[in-house]
Tab-separated table of C-alpha atoms in Angstrom:
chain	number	residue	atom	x	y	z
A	3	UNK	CA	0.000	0.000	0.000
A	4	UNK	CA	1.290	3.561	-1.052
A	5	UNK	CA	0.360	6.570	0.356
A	6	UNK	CA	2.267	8.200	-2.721
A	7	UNK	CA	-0.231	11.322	-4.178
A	8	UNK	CA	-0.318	10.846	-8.216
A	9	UNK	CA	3.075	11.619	-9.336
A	10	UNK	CA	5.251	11.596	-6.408
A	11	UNK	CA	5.619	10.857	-2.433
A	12	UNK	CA	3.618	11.587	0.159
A	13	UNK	CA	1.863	14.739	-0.517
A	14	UNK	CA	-0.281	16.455	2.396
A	15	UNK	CA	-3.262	17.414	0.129
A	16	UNK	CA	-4.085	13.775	-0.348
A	17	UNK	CA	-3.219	12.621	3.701
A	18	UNK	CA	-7.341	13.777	4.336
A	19	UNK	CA	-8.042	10.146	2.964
A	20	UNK	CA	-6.197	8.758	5.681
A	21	UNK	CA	-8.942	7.412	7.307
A	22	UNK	CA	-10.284	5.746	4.440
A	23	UNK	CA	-7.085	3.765	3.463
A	24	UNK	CA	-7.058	2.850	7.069
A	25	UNK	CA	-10.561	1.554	7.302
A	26	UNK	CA	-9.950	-0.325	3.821
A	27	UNK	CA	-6.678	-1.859	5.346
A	28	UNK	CA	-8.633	-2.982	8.731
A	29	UNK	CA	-10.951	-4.612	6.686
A	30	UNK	CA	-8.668	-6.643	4.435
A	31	UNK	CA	-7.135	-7.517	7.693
A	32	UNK	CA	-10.443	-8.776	9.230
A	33	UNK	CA	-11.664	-10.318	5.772
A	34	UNK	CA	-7.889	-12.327	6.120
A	35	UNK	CA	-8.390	-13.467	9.514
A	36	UNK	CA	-12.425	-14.900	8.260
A	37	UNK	CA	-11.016	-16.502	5.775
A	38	UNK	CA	-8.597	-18.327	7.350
A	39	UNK	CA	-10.859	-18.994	10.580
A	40	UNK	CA	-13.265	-20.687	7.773
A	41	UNK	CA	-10.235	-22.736	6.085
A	42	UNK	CA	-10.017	-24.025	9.634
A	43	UNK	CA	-13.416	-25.248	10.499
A	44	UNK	CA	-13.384	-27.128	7.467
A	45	UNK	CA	-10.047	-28.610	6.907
A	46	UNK	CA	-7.818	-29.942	9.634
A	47	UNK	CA	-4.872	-27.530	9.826
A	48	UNK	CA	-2.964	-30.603	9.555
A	49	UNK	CA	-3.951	-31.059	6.568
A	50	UNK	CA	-3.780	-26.958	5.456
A	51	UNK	CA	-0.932	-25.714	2.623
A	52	UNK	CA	-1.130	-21.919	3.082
A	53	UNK	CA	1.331	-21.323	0.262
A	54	UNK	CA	3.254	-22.678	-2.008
A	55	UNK	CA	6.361	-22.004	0.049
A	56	UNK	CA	5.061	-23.809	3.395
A	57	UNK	CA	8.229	-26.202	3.736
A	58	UNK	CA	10.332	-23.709	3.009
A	59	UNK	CA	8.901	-21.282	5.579
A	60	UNK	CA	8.635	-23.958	8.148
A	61	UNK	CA	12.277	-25.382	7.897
A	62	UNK	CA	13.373	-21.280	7.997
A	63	UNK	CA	10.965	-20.771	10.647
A	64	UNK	CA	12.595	-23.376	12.530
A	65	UNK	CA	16.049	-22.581	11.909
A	66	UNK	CA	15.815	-18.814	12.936
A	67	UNK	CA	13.140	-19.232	15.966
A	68	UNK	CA	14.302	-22.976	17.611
A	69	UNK	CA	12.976	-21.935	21.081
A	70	UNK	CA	9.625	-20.556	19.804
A	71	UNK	CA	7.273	-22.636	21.616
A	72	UNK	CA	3.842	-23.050	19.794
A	73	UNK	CA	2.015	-24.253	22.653
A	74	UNK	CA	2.933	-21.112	24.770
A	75	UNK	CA	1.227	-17.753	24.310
A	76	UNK	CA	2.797	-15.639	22.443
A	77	UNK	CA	4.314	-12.849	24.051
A	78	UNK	CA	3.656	-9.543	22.323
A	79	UNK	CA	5.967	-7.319	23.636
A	80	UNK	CA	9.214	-9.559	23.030
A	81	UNK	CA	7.834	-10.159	19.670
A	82	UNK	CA	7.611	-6.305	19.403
A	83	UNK	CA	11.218	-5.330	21.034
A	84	UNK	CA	13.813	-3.706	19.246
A	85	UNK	CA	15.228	-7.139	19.106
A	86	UNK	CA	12.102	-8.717	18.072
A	87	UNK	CA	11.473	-6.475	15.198
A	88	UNK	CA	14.780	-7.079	13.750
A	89	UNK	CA	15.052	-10.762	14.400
A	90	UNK	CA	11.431	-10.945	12.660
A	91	UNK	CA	12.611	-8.236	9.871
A	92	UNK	CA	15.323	-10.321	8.401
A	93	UNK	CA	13.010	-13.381	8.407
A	94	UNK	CA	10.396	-11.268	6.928
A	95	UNK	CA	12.553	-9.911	4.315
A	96	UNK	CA	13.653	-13.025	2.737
A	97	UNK	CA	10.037	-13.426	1.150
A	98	UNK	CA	10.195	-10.134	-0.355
A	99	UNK	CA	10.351	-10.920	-3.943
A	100	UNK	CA	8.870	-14.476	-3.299
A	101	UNK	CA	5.278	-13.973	-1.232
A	102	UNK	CA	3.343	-11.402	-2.677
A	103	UNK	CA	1.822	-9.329	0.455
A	104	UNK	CA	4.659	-10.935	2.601
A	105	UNK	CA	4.481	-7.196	4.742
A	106	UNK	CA	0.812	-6.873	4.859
A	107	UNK	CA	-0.905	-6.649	7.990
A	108	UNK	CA	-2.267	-10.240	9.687
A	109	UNK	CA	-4.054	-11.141	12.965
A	110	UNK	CA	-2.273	-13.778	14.522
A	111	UNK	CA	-3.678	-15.813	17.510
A	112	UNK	CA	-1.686	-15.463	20.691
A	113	UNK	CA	-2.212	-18.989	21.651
A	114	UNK	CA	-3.100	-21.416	19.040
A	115	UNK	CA	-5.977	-22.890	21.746
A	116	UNK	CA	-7.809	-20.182	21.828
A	117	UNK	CA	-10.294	-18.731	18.904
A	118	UNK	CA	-9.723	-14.876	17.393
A	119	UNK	CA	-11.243	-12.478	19.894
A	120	UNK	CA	-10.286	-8.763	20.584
A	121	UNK	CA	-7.858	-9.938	23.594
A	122	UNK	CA	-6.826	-12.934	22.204
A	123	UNK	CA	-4.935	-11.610	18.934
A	124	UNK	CA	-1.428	-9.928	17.920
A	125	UNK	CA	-1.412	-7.818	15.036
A	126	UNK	CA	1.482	-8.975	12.745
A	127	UNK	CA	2.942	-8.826	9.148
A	128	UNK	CA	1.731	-11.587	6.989
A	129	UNK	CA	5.189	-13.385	6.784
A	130	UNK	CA	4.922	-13.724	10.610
A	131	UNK	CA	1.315	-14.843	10.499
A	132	UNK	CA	2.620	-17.578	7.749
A	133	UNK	CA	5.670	-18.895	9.607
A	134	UNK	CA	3.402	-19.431	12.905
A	135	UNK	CA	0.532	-20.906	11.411
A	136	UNK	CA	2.140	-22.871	8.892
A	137	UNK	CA	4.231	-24.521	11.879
A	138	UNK	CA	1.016	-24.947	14.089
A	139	UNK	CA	-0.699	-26.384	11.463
A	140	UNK	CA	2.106	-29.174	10.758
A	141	UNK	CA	1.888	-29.660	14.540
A	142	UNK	CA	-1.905	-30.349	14.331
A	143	UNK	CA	-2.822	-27.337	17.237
A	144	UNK	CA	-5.053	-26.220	14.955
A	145	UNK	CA	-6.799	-29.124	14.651
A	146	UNK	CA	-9.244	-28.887	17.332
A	147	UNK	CA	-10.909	-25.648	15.004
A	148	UNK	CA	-11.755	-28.444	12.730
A	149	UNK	CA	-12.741	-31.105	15.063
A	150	UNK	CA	-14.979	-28.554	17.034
A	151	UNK	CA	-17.474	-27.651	14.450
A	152	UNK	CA	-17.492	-31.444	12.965
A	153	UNK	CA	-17.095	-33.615	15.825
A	154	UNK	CA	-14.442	-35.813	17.265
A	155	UNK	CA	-15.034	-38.333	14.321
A	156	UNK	CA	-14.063	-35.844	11.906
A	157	UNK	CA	-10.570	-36.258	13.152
A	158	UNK	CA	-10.064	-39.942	12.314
């Protein structure tokens, strides 16, 4: 997304739309998170590829983040430290040129037990939202999404 006026950079005659690009950016945000809620009541995570990089992610995911747990909740503020942001930025920057929105905002679920709700969710770039999912999924905590709306026997 560009705030760029026609012609050039940021221009303050066309910053009174502000608001707008904001409200259009919430809602792709919110219409990302339905979707994906949906994907998981009716496909087991385990079962989930959310893009055509998903091993790739997972192994880097892996590699750079070996102590992120994925049963623990997340905890926002070292995800959000200077350290954090850089340690996430050169992940994130690897799928530049590869994962088209890979900077885009994302709601990601503190704690992969719980459903979205207004305390229960981080707001995140895409490529973080990818990497965490993509490696819950593989674990199956996402699972229970699935198994919830179907039924236990769903899961066999």
């Amino acid at each position: 997304m560009s705030l760029s006026a026609p012609g050039g950079p940021i221009n303050p005659d066309y910053t009174e739309n502000f608001e707008d690009i904001e409200k259009q950016f919430a809602v792709k945000v919110v219409e990302h998170m339905e979707i994906y809620w949906s994907l998981l009541e009716n496909f087991q995570g385990s079962k989930l590829k959310l893009t055509k990089y998903d091993d790739e992610i997972l192994e880097h995911f892996q590699r750079e983040f070996p102590d992120f747990d994925l049963k623990a909740t997340i905890n926002e503020n070292d995800m959000k430290s200077k350290e954090g942001k850089e340690h996430w930025r050169k992940f994130i920057m690897a799928y530049e040129k590869r994962i088209e929105d890979y900077n885009f905002g994302a709601m990601i679920r503190a704690n992969a037990a719980t459903e979205y709700g207004q305390d229960e969710v981080i707001f995140a770039v895409r490529m973080q939202f990818y990497a965490i999912e993509i490696a819950r999924n593989r674990a199956g905590l996402n699972d229970w999404v699935f198994e919830k709306k179907h039924g236990k026997q769903a899961s066999s």
